[in-house]
XYZ file of C-alpha atoms in Angstrom:
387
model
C 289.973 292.618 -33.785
C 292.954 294.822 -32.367
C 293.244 298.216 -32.611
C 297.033 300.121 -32.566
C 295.857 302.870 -29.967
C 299.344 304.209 -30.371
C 302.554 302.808 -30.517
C 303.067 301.758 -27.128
C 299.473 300.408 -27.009
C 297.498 297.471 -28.590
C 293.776 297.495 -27.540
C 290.343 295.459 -28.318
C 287.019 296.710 -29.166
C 284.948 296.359 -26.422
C 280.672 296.340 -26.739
C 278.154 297.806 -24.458
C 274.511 296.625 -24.747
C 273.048 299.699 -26.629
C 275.611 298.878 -29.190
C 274.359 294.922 -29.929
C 270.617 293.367 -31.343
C 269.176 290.008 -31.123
C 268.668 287.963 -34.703
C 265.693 286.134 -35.447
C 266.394 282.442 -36.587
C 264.094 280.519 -38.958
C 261.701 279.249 -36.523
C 259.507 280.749 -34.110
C 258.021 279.312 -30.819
C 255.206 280.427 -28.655
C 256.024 282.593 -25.779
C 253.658 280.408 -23.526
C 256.031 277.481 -23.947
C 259.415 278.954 -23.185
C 260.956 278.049 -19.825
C 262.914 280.753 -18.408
C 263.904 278.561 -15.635
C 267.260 278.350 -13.839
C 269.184 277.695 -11.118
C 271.812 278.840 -8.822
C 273.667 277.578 -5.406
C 270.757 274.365 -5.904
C 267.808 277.407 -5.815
C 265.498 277.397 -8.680
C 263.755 280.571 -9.817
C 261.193 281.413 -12.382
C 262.668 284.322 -13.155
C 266.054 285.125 -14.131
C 266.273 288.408 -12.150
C 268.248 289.433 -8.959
C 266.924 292.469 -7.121
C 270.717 294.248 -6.529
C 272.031 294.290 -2.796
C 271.171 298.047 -2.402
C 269.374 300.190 0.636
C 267.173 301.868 -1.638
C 265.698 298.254 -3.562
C 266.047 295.388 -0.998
C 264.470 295.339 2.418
C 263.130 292.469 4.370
C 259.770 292.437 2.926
C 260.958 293.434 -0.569
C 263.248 290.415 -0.205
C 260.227 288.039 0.866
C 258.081 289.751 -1.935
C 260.579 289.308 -4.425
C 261.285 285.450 -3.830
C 257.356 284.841 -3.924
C 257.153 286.092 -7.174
C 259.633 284.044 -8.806
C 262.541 286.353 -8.538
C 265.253 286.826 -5.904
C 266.390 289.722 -3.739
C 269.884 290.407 -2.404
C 269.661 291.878 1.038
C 272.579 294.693 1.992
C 274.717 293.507 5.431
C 276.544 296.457 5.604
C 273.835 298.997 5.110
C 271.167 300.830 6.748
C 269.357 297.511 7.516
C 271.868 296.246 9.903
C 272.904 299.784 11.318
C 269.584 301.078 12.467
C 266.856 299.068 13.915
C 264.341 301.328 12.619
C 265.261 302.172 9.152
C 262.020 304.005 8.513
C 263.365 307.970 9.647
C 266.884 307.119 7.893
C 265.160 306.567 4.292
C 263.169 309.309 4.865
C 265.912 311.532 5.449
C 268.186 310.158 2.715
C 265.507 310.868 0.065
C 264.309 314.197 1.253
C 268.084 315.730 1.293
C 269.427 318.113 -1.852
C 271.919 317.324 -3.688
C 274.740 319.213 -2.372
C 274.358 317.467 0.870
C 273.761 314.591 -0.314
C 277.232 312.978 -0.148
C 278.067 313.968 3.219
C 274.685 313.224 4.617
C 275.467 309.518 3.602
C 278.930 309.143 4.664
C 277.006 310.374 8.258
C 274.474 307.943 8.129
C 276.811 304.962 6.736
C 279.460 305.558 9.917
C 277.258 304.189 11.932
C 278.718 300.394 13.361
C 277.263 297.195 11.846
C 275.452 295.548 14.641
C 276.097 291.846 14.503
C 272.433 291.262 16.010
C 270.581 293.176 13.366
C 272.279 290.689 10.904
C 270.712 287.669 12.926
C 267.727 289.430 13.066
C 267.173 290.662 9.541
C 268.213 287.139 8.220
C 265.400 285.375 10.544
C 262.897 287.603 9.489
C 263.398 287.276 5.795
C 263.078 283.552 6.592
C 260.286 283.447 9.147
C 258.142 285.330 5.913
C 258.615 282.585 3.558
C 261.583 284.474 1.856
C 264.687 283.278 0.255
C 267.854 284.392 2.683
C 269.950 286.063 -0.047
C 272.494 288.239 1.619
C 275.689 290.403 0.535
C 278.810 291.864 2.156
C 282.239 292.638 0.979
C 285.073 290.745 1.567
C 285.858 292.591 4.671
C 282.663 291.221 5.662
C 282.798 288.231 4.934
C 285.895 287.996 7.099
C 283.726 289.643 10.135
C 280.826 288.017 10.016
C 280.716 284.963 7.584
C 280.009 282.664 10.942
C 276.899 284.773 11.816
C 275.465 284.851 8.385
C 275.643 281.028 8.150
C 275.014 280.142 11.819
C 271.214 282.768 11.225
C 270.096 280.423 8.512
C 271.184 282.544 5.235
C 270.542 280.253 2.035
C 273.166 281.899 -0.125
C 275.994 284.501 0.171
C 276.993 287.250 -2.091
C 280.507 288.759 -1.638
C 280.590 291.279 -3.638
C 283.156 294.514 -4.513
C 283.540 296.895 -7.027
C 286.691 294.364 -8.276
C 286.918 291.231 -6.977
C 290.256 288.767 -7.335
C 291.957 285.417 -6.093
C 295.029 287.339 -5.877
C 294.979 290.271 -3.643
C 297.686 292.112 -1.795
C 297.198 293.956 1.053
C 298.374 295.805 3.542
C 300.821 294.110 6.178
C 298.865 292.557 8.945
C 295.751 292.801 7.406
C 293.943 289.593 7.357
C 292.726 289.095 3.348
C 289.730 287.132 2.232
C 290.811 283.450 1.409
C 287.897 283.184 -1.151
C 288.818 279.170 -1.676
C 288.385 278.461 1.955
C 285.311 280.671 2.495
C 283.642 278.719 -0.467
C 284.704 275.090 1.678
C 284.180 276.318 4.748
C 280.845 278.515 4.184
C 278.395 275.908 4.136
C 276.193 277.939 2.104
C 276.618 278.495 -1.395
C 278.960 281.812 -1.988
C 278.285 284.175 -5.612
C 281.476 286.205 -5.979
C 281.563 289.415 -7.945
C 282.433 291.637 -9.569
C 284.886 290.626 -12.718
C 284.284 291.771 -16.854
C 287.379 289.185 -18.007
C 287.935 285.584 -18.983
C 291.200 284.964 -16.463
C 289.166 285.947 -13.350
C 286.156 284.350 -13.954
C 287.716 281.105 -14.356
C 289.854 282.329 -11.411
C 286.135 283.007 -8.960
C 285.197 279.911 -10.422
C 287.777 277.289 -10.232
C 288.220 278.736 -6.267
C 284.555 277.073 -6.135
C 282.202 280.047 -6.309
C 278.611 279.145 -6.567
C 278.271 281.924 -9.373
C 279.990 285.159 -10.939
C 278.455 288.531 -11.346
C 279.863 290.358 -14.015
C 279.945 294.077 -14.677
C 282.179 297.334 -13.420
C 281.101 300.378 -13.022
C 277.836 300.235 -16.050
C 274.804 300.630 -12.996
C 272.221 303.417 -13.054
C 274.523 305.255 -9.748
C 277.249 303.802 -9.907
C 280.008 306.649 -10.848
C 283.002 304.153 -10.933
C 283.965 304.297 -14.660
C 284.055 308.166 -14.012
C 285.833 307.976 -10.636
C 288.260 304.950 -11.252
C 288.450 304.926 -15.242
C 288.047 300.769 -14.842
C 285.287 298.683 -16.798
C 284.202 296.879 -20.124
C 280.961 297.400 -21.905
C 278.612 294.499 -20.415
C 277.851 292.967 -23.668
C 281.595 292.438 -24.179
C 282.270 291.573 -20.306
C 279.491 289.457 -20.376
C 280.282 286.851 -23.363
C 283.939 286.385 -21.831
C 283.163 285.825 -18.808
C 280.105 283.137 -20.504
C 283.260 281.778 -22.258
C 284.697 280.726 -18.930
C 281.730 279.265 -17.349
C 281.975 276.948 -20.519
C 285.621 275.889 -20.501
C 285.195 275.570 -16.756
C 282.638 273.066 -17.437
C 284.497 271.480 -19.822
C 287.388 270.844 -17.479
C 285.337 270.084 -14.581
C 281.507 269.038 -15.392
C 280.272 271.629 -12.608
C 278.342 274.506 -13.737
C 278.588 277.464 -12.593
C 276.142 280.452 -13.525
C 277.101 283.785 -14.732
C 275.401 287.031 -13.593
C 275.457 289.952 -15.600
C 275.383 293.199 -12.547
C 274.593 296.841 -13.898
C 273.406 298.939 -16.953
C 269.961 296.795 -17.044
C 267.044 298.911 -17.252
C 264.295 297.222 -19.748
C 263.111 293.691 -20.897
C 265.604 294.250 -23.991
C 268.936 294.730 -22.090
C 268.014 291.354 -20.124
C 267.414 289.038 -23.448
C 270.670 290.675 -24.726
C 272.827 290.200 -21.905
C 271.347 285.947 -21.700
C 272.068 286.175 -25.383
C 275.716 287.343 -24.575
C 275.540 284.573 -22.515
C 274.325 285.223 -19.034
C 272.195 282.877 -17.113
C 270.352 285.738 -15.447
C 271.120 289.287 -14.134
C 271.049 291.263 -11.266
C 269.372 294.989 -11.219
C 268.535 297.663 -9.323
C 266.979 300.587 -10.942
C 264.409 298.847 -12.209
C 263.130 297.327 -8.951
C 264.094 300.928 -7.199
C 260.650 302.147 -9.364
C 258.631 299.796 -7.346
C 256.127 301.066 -5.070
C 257.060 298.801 -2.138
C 260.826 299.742 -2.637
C 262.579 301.312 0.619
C 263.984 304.345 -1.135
C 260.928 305.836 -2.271
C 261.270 306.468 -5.732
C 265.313 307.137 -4.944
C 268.312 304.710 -5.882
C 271.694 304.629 -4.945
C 274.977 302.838 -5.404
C 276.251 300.214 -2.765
C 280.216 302.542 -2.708
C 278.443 305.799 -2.373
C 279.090 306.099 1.399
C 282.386 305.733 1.053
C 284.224 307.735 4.018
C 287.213 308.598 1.427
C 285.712 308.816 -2.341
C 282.382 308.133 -3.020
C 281.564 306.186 -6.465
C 277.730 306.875 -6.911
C 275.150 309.322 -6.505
C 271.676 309.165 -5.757
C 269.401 309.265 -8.818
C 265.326 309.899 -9.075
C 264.271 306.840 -10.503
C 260.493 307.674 -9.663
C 257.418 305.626 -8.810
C 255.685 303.366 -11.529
C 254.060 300.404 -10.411
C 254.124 297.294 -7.887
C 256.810 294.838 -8.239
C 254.547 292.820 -9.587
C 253.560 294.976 -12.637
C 257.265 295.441 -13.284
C 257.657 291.454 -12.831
C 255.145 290.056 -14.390
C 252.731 292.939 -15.477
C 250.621 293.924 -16.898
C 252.614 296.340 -18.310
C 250.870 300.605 -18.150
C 254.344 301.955 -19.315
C 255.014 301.873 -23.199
C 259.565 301.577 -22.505
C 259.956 298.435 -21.300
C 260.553 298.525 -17.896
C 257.801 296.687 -16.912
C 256.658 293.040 -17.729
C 260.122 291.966 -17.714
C 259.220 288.391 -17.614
C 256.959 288.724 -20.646
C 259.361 290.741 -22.586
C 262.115 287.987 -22.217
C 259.251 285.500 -22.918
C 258.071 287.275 -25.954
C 262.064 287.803 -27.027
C 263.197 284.478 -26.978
C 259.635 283.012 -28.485
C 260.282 285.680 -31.615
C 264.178 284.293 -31.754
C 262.780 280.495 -31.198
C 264.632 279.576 -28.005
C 262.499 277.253 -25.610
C 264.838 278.289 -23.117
C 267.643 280.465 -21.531
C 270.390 277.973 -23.179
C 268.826 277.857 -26.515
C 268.546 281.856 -26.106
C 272.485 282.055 -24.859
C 273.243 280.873 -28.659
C 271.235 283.037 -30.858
C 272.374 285.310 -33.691
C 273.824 288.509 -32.221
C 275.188 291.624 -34.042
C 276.843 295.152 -33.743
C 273.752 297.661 -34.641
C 275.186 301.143 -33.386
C 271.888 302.508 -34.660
C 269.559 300.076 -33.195
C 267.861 301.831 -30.583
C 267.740 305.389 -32.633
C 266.849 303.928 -36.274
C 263.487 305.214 -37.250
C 262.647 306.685 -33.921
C 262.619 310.464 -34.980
C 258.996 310.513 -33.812
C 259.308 309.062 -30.359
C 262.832 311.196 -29.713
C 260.796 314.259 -30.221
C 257.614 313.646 -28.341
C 259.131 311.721 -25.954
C 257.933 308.721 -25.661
C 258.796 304.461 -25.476
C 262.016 304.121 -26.462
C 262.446 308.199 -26.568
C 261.955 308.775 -23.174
């Protein structure tokens, strides 16, 4: 439905995922039998969850942890792993700074050159642990060092950007990311991101991307939306882009997955967002609160060391568990943040989808008052979905 802003200006209603809830059919099926299953650039995983390409979630042995528990983790090339050998004093120093020095501590640390050898090197270890090689870099880096990352042994590359197109203009003699001939020429798969519309995801897609991450600007540090003024509410972005993947597969018979990226913090927002449509979804927060995550109980956003305007800040996302309690459980918290495998389980068993594609096509609804209805109690003594 359109809305007359003004008189100069016809907009659309747009959804975030607070703002949506999940309809049970008229069957039911057992969560033991659901397959959550799926697949992307020919990897399977168990799990439908991406660990987000960011200092404070993904090192090398959160990466190999994460990919032997069903999951997969994105590992930062231009961050601290591939500036500093020894990473150790840097996170320490990053999460022990206040907050007014926090922004210029990071554009400090972040100057630092990417050293093309630590790339190799972090890439080979990942790999020599049993891990999946998932790495990320901009398009500028993909540019720089797209040869390296294949030549090390990386299984699959993310480029990823705050807005990624087909269609960029740049500056005159600056060489610009041909994302067509980096998907041909890679010879690894290549997940492009980030896009909330229809046109470019068919766009990321049809220039043979392996799959598109969706979402601008909703993550836990990511100040973007507040900075730039760009996004859509995921559940909104989300469904579009869905939309595409179909029409693309329509046209074409290839199949290409859709990744809903930021505002993801319990078991609920990920059976919404593969009931909007996604095939799986990529967060950081969440896996930030593990105990063998590198920024010790501290998260930040991939564009907060920007030299020229930050978009993020570091939250204090705390300590709660293992990864594997927040995986797989057993779950000691009581808001949903961990067990995130059993809550989508449990979800799609109560909505009776056997799996993710029978739980992209359930019921869903606008509920404004969904996560606030009835929870007087829990608002006031804090606690579950109070907190």
């Amino acid at each position: 439905m359109n809305i007359q802003l003004g008189r100069s200006k016809v907009v659309r209603r747009a959804y975030g995922i607070d703002e949506i809830a999940l309809v049970p059919g008229s069957r039911t099926v057992d969560p033991e039998v659901t397959k959550t299953n799926w697949t992307i650039g020919g990897i399977e995983r168990e799990i439908p969850i991406i660990a987000s390409a960011m200092d404070g979630v993904v090192d090398v042995n959160m990466a190999v942890s994460l990919s032997k528990l069903g999951a997969l983790g994105v590992l930062n090339l231009e961050g601290i792993q591939t500036r500093y050998a020894n990473t150790s004093s840097v996170l320490e120093e990053i999460s022990s700074v206040g907050k007014n020095d926090f922004v210029q501590l990071m554009q400090k640390i972040y100057s630092e050159p990417i050293q093309k050898e630590l790339i190799r090197t972090r890439i080979v270890e990942i790999k020599a642990k049993g891990g999946i090689a998932a790495v990320s870099g901009t398009p500028a880096a993909a540019i720089k060092f797209g040869e390296i990352i294949s030549k090390a042994g990386a299984d699959i590359f993310f480029v990823q950007a705050t807005v990624v197109s087909t269609e960029h203009i740049g500056p005159k003699g600056r060489e610009i990311l041909d994302l067509k001939k980096l998907c041909l020429e890679m010879g690894i798969p290549v997940v492009i991101g980030n896009c909330v519309t229809y046109e470019v995801a068919l766009q990321l897609m049809d220039a043979g991307a392996a799959g598109v991450m969706v979402g601008i600007g909703p993550g836990a540090a990511c100040t973007s939306r507040g900075v730039l003024g760009v996004g859509i509410p995921q559940a909104t972005a989300v469904a579009d882009c869905a939309a595409a993947r179909s029409d693309y597969e329509k046209k074409t018979g290839r199949y290409v997955p859709v990744i809903a990226d930021g505002g993801i913090v319990t078991g609920g927002d990920i059976c919404k967002c593969i009931a909007c449509g996604a095939d799986a979804v990529m967060i950081g927060s969440p896996i930030a609160r593990a105990e063998e995550a590198p920024g010790r109980g501290f998260h930040w956003g991939m564009a907060t060391p920007s030299p020229v305007l930050p978009r993020g800040t570091r939250i204090n996302v705390g300590t709660t568990g293992n990864l594997e309690r927040i995986l797989r459980g057993p779950a000691l918290l009581d808001d949903g943040t961990h067990n995130l495998l059993g809550a989508l389980k449990t979800s799609m068993g109560t909505l009776g989808a056997r799996t993710l594609k029978e739980m992209q096509n359930v019921e869903v609804v606008v509920a404004p008052s969904l996560l606030t209805e009835g929870k007087v109690y829990q608002k006031a003594q804090q606690l579950g979905m109070g907190k």
